Each structure stands twice: as structure tokens, then as C-alpha cells.
mmCIF file of C-alpha atoms in Angstrom:
data_model
loop_
_atom_site.group_PDB
_atom_site.id
_atom_site.type_symbol
_atom_site.label_atom_id
_atom_site.label_comp_id
_atom_site.label_asym_id
_atom_site.label_seq_id
_atom_site.Cartn_x
_atom_site.Cartn_y
_atom_site.Cartn_z
ATOM 1 C CA MET A 1 56.613 -66.237 10.599
ATOM 2 C CA GLN A 2 56.911 -62.565 11.219
ATOM 3 C CA ASP A 3 55.344 -61.850 8.103
ATOM 4 C CA SER A 4 52.653 -64.185 8.934
ATOM 5 C CA ALA A 5 51.751 -62.545 12.188
ATOM 6 C CA THR A 6 52.042 -58.989 10.579
ATOM 7 C CA ASP A 7 49.231 -60.444 8.115
ATOM 8 C CA SER A 8 47.382 -61.659 10.716
ATOM 9 C CA MET A 9 47.407 -58.411 12.443
ATOM 10 C CA GLY A 10 46.580 -56.398 9.314
ATOM 11 C CA GLN A 11 43.767 -58.727 8.722
ATOM 12 C CA SER A 12 42.440 -58.373 12.081
ATOM 13 C CA THR A 13 42.668 -54.554 11.931
ATOM 14 C CA LEU A 14 40.850 -54.293 8.648
ATOM 15 C CA ASN A 15 37.978 -56.469 9.870
ATOM 16 C CA GLU A 16 37.373 -54.178 12.959
ATOM 17 C CA PRO A 17 35.300 -51.496 10.959
ATOM 18 C CA THR A 18 33.197 -54.214 9.083
ATOM 19 C CA LEU A 19 32.383 -55.920 12.385
ATOM 20 C CA LYS A 20 31.455 -52.622 13.825
ATOM 21 C CA GLN A 21 29.261 -51.706 10.779
ATOM 22 C CA ALA A 22 27.593 -55.152 10.911
ATOM 23 C CA ALA A 23 27.050 -54.466 14.713
ATOM 24 C CA LEU A 24 25.640 -51.143 13.726
ATOM 25 C CA LYS A 25 23.171 -52.311 11.206
ATOM 26 C CA GLN A 26 22.182 -55.390 13.397
ATOM 27 C CA ALA A 27 21.270 -52.923 16.210
ATOM 28 C CA ALA A 28 19.627 -50.636 13.674
ATOM 29 C CA PHE A 29 17.449 -53.460 12.213
ATOM 30 C CA GLU A 30 16.703 -54.605 15.765
ATOM 31 C CA GLN A 31 15.499 -50.773 16.390
ATOM 32 C CA ALA A 32 13.488 -50.840 13.422
ATOM 33 C CA THR A 33 11.681 -54.053 14.153
ATOM 34 C CA LEU A 34 10.644 -52.684 17.798
ATOM 35 C CA GLU A 35 9.775 -49.656 16.417
ATOM 36 C CA GLN A 36 7.367 -51.374 13.940
ATOM 37 C CA ALA A 37 6.145 -53.755 16.438
ATOM 38 C CA ALA A 38 5.016 -50.760 18.728
ATOM 39 C CA LEU A 39 3.343 -48.946 15.928
ATOM 40 C CA LYS A 40 1.423 -52.033 15.013
ATOM 41 C CA GLN A 41 0.339 -52.471 18.793
ATOM 42 C CA ALA A 42 -0.438 -48.844 18.888
ATOM 43 C CA ALA A 43 -2.694 -49.148 15.826
ATOM 44 C CA LEU A 44 -4.374 -52.262 17.013
ATOM 45 C CA LYS A 45 -5.392 -50.744 20.645
ATOM 46 C CA GLN A 46 -6.471 -47.578 18.500
ATOM 47 C CA SER A 47 -8.613 -49.598 16.259
ATOM 48 C CA ALA A 48 -10.079 -51.486 19.451
ATOM 49 C CA ALA A 49 -10.868 -48.213 21.431
ATOM 50 C CA GLU A 50 -12.634 -46.834 18.270
ATOM 51 C CA LYS A 51 -14.515 -50.040 17.684
ATOM 52 C CA SER A 52 -15.503 -49.824 21.418
ATOM 53 C CA ARG A 53 -16.747 -46.111 21.002
ATOM 54 C CA PHE A 54 -18.627 -47.145 18.148
ATOM 55 C CA GLU A 55 -20.396 -50.212 19.432
ATOM 56 C CA ARG A 56 -21.042 -47.927 22.595
ATOM 57 C CA GLY A 57 -22.211 -45.116 20.788
ATOM 58 C CA GLY A 58 -24.631 -47.267 18.961
ATOM 59 C CA PHE A 59 -26.201 -48.658 22.261
ATOM 60 C CA GLU A 60 -26.322 -45.283 23.567
ATOM 61 C CA GLY A 61 -28.256 -44.361 20.510
ATOM 62 C CA SER A 62 -30.446 -47.626 20.305
ATOM 63 C CA ARG A 63 -31.129 -46.833 24.054
ATOM 64 C CA ASN A 64 -32.245 -43.163 23.459
ATOM 65 C CA ARG A 65 -34.518 -44.353 20.730
ATOM 66 C CA GLY A 66 -36.010 -46.687 22.674
ATOM 67 C CA ALA A 67 -36.586 -44.215 25.495
ATOM 68 C CA LEU A 68 -38.131 -41.434 23.137
ATOM 69 C CA ILE A 69 -40.619 -44.554 21.642
ATOM 70 C CA ALA A 70 -41.541 -45.735 25.162
ATOM 71 C CA ILE A 71 -42.351 -42.168 26.170
ATOM 72 C CA GLY A 72 -44.320 -41.329 23.097
ATOM 73 C CA VAL A 73 -46.175 -44.521 23.064
ATOM 74 C CA GLY A 74 -47.155 -44.313 26.617
ATOM 75 C CA GLY A 75 -47.848 -40.552 26.727
ATOM 76 C CA LEU A 76 -50.084 -40.782 23.487
ATOM 77 C CA ILE A 77 -52.090 -43.683 24.151
ATOM 78 C CA GLY A 78 -52.531 -42.767 27.658
ATOM 79 C CA GLY A 79 -53.527 -39.166 26.760
ATOM 80 C CA THR A 80 -55.877 -40.091 23.965
ATOM 81 C CA LEU A 81 -57.743 -42.741 26.313
ATOM 82 C CA ASP A 82 -57.814 -40.105 29.101
ATOM 83 C CA LEU A 83 -59.061 -36.969 26.876
ATOM 84 C CA THR A 84 -61.470 -39.134 24.926
ATOM 85 C CA GLN A 85 -63.302 -40.389 28.141
ATOM 86 C CA ALA A 86 -63.213 -37.143 29.387
ATOM 87 C CA CYS A 87 -64.858 -35.615 26.445
ATOM 88 C CA VAL A 88 -67.204 -38.457 26.198
ATOM 89 C CA LEU A 89 -68.368 -37.973 29.853
ATOM 90 C CA PHE A 90 -68.287 -34.161 30.284
ATOM 91 C CA GLY A 91 -68.531 -32.726 26.510
ATOM 92 C CA TRP A 92 -66.287 -31.648 23.949
ATOM 93 C CA ASP A 93 -65.429 -28.424 25.599
ATOM 94 C CA VAL A 94 -63.381 -30.229 28.274
ATOM 95 C CA PRO A 95 -60.231 -28.794 26.636
ATOM 96 C CA TYR A 96 -61.217 -25.271 27.509
ATOM 97 C CA SER A 97 -61.116 -26.430 30.953
ATOM 98 C CA ILE A 98 -57.489 -27.543 30.587
ATOM 99 C CA ALA A 99 -56.582 -24.269 29.080
ATOM 100 C CA ALA A 100 -58.034 -22.360 31.771
ATOM 101 C CA GLY A 101 -55.385 -24.021 34.056
ATOM 102 C CA LEU A 102 -52.774 -22.138 32.544
ATOM 103 C CA VAL A 103 -54.666 -18.735 31.259
ATOM 104 C CA GLY A 104 -57.591 -18.553 33.866
ATOM 105 C CA PRO A 105 -61.026 -18.346 33.174
ATOM 106 C CA ARG A 106 -61.189 -16.619 30.125
ATOM 107 C CA ALA A 107 -60.110 -19.822 28.459
ATOM 108 C CA VAL A 108 -63.564 -21.007 28.997
ATOM 109 C CA HIS A 109 -64.829 -18.507 25.794
ATOM 110 C CA PRO A 110 -65.009 -20.716 22.596
ATOM 111 C CA GLY A 111 -62.411 -20.401 20.176
ATOM 112 C CA ALA A 112 -60.259 -22.917 18.161
ATOM 113 C CA ALA A 113 -56.921 -21.496 19.656
ATOM 114 C CA MET A 114 -57.895 -22.114 23.251
ATOM 115 C CA TRP A 115 -59.262 -25.538 22.464
ATOM 116 C CA LEU A 116 -56.029 -26.582 20.876
ATOM 117 C CA LEU A 117 -54.024 -24.909 23.762
ATOM 118 C CA GLY A 118 -55.984 -27.288 26.087
ATOM 119 C CA VAL A 119 -55.162 -30.303 23.823
ATOM 120 C CA LEU A 120 -51.507 -29.322 23.846
ATOM 121 C CA LEU A 121 -51.352 -28.855 27.293
ATOM 122 C CA HIS A 122 -53.123 -31.971 28.252
ATOM 123 C CA PHE A 123 -50.500 -34.125 26.028
ATOM 124 C CA PHE A 124 -47.567 -32.339 27.523
ATOM 125 C CA ILE A 125 -48.626 -33.553 30.801
ATOM 126 C CA CYS A 126 -48.994 -37.070 29.895
ATOM 127 C CA PHE A 127 -45.740 -37.069 28.296
ATOM 128 C CA SER A 128 -44.400 -35.598 31.237
ATOM 129 C CA PHE A 129 -45.919 -38.391 33.529
ATOM 130 C CA ALA A 130 -44.493 -40.551 30.979
ATOM 131 C CA ALA A 131 -41.116 -39.389 30.952
ATOM 132 C CA PHE A 132 -40.890 -39.423 34.706
ATOM 133 C CA TYR A 133 -41.906 -43.145 34.925
ATOM 134 C CA TYR A 134 -39.144 -43.980 32.305
ATOM 135 C CA ALA A 135 -36.530 -42.179 34.278
ATOM 136 C CA SER A 136 -37.920 -43.705 37.431
ATOM 137 C CA SER A 137 -37.585 -47.313 35.880
ATOM 138 C CA ARG A 138 -33.876 -46.524 35.019
ATOM 139 C CA ARG A 139 -33.042 -46.339 38.877
ATOM 140 C CA LEU A 140 -35.965 -48.806 39.973
ATOM 141 C CA PRO A 141 -36.094 -51.658 37.528
ATOM 142 C CA PHE A 142 -39.108 -53.189 39.267
ATOM 143 C CA LEU A 143 -41.216 -50.489 37.494
ATOM 144 C CA ARG A 144 -40.299 -52.201 34.078
ATOM 145 C CA GLU A 145 -40.552 -56.169 35.362
ATOM 146 C CA TYR A 146 -43.912 -55.494 36.852
ATOM 147 C CA PRO A 147 -46.064 -53.095 34.644
ATOM 148 C CA LEU A 148 -49.497 -54.255 35.585
ATOM 149 C CA VAL A 149 -49.049 -53.475 39.542
ATOM 150 C CA CYS A 150 -46.823 -50.629 38.996
ATOM 151 C CA GLY A 151 -48.869 -49.138 36.350
ATOM 152 C CA LEU A 152 -52.170 -49.229 38.388
ATOM 153 C CA ALA A 153 -50.271 -47.571 41.385
ATOM 154 C CA TYR A 154 -48.727 -44.928 39.125
ATOM 155 C CA GLY A 155 -52.128 -44.146 37.647
ATOM 156 C CA MET A 156 -53.312 -43.628 41.199
ATOM 157 C CA GLY A 157 -50.323 -41.584 42.264
ATOM 158 C CA LEU A 158 -50.919 -39.390 38.566
ATOM 159 C CA HIS A 159 -54.427 -38.870 39.791
ATOM 160 C CA LEU A 160 -53.688 -37.690 43.406
ATOM 161 C CA VAL A 161 -50.815 -35.257 42.158
ATOM 162 C CA MET A 162 -53.252 -33.716 39.601
ATOM 163 C CA SER A 163 -55.923 -33.370 42.344
ATOM 164 C CA LEU A 164 -53.608 -32.144 45.033
ATOM 165 C CA VAL A 165 -50.883 -30.541 43.644
ATOM 166 C CA VAL A 166 -51.289 -29.432 40.043
ATOM 167 C CA LEU A 167 -54.836 -27.992 39.912
ATOM 168 C CA PRO A 168 -54.475 -26.158 43.302
ATOM 169 C CA LEU A 169 -51.196 -24.367 41.828
ATOM 170 C CA SER A 170 -52.932 -23.668 38.413
ATOM 171 C CA ALA A 171 -54.890 -20.673 37.423
ATOM 172 C CA LEU A 172 -57.955 -22.153 38.331
ATOM 173 C CA HIS A 173 -56.982 -22.669 41.743
ATOM 174 C CA ALA A 174 -59.164 -25.654 42.438
ATOM 175 C CA ARG A 175 -58.760 -27.075 46.185
ATOM 176 C CA GLY A 176 -61.735 -29.256 46.423
ATOM 177 C CA PRO A 177 -63.558 -30.237 48.293
ATOM 178 C CA TYR A 178 -63.802 -33.471 46.165
ATOM 179 C CA GLU A 179 -66.738 -35.939 46.591
ATOM 180 C CA LEU A 180 -65.702 -39.429 47.419
ATOM 181 C CA HIS A 181 -67.590 -41.012 44.386
ATOM 182 C CA ASP A 182 -65.616 -38.575 41.901
ATOM 183 C CA LEU A 183 -62.442 -39.402 43.738
ATOM 184 C CA ILE A 184 -62.831 -43.137 43.438
ATOM 185 C CA VAL A 185 -63.869 -42.938 39.799
ATOM 186 C CA GLY A 186 -61.007 -40.719 38.951
ATOM 187 C CA LEU A 187 -58.458 -43.087 40.817
ATOM 188 C CA LEU A 188 -59.975 -46.094 38.796
ATOM 189 C CA VAL A 189 -59.955 -44.189 35.478
ATOM 190 C CA HIS A 190 -56.489 -42.795 35.662
ATOM 191 C CA MET A 191 -55.109 -46.284 36.971
ATOM 192 C CA VAL A 192 -56.508 -47.772 33.842
ATOM 193 C CA VAL A 193 -56.320 -45.008 30.808
ATOM 194 C CA MET A 194 -52.982 -43.684 31.939
ATOM 195 C CA GLY A 195 -51.147 -45.633 34.212
ATOM 196 C CA LEU A 196 -51.305 -49.107 32.462
ATOM 197 C CA PRO A 197 -50.310 -47.448 28.703
ATOM 198 C CA ILE A 198 -47.222 -45.614 30.339
ATOM 199 C CA ALA A 199 -45.946 -48.766 32.342
ATOM 200 C CA TYR A 200 -46.516 -51.121 29.302
ATOM 201 C CA GLY A 201 -45.008 -48.737 27.074
ATOM 202 C CA VAL A 202 -41.804 -48.452 29.110
ATOM 203 C CA ARG A 203 -42.006 -52.218 29.497
ATOM 204 C CA TRP A 204 -42.235 -53.023 26.081
ATOM 205 C CA PHE A 205 -40.219 -50.536 24.155
ATOM 206 C CA SER A 206 -37.354 -49.197 26.435
ATOM 207 C CA LYS A 207 -34.085 -50.960 26.832
ATOM 208 C CA PRO A 208 -32.656 -52.534 29.858
ATOM 209 C CA ALA A 209 -30.856 -50.179 32.166
#
């Protein structure tokens, strides 16, 4: 019986390192499993973040392209119609008068450079007004939702700004007085040929804010 007890104690003593080793292996395995799960979760989060940034970047890029198209279409159509009607009514020397607003009366003298400068200045102003309308429509959604009414009102405001602010501050220092007939005609023309193309350009080609 003593021998049996001794054998049992020896076997128990021999098994202790084996049990500890097995426990350590199990703990190491569980730790590795947890680390793999954490790495997989981190990879999934990174993938989701990259996808979100990609989609957001694509949306921003699409919206920026829409803004450029809306401003370009509105400014180009409105500027072309406005310049054409002015040249038809007052002659093809109108660009010289526009250039004179920057360089003074000497722009009235004939020359291809001055004529081209006047055209460029005209379209710069038109694109600027179109850009202002677009930027305002980001904060005031009704400008995009009601292009007819807002376009006509914007054309009216555009004409008043040009007549009462831009021209008096230009090199021509044109301060009036303005005849009522000319004022009414100018308002009606700019409401149609400038206000509507700008408003509908933003309505058709820009992305919602």
C-alpha cells in the first residue's frame, strides 16, 4: 500500500509540469485568438473608413463639377445673350465701352486688344454673378427650387447693382441721371437674358446642398 501511495504521488508530481504547460498553451492560444479578432475588427473599421472617405470624396467631386457646370452654363448663356442684344441695339463697339470701365476713356479708340478686353470683362462679370447666385443657393434652397421667380428677381437686382454700384465705381464714373424708359428696359432685359439663364443653370446642373 505504501508503494501504491508513493507511485500515486510520483505520478501526480510528474503530471504537474504537463498540466501547467497545457494551461500555458491554452492561454497562449486564447490570447492569439483575441489578437486575431482585434486585428480583423481593426481591418474592417479601416476598410469602412476608407470606403466612406472614397464615397464622400466622390460626392464632393461630383458636386464641385456640378457647381462649375452650373456657373459656366448660366454665365455663358446669360453673357452671350446680354452682349448680343447690346451689340444689336447699340452697335458692335459696345465692348470698347465695357473696357473703358477698367482702363478709362482711352479704351474707346479702336483696337482688337481693347475690344477683346471688353468681351473678357463682360464675361468675367457674368460668371461672377452666376457664382454668387450659386453660392447663395447653397444657403437659400428656394433659389434653386423656384428658378423662374428668383431668376427674374435676380436679374432685376443685377441690373441695379451694375447701374448704381459697378458703373459709378468704374473708370467711367457713370452716375446718371437715368431716364425712366432706359431704366425699365434695362431691368426687363437683364431679368430675362441674365437672371433666367443663371437661375435655370443652377437649377438644372447643380447638386442639392
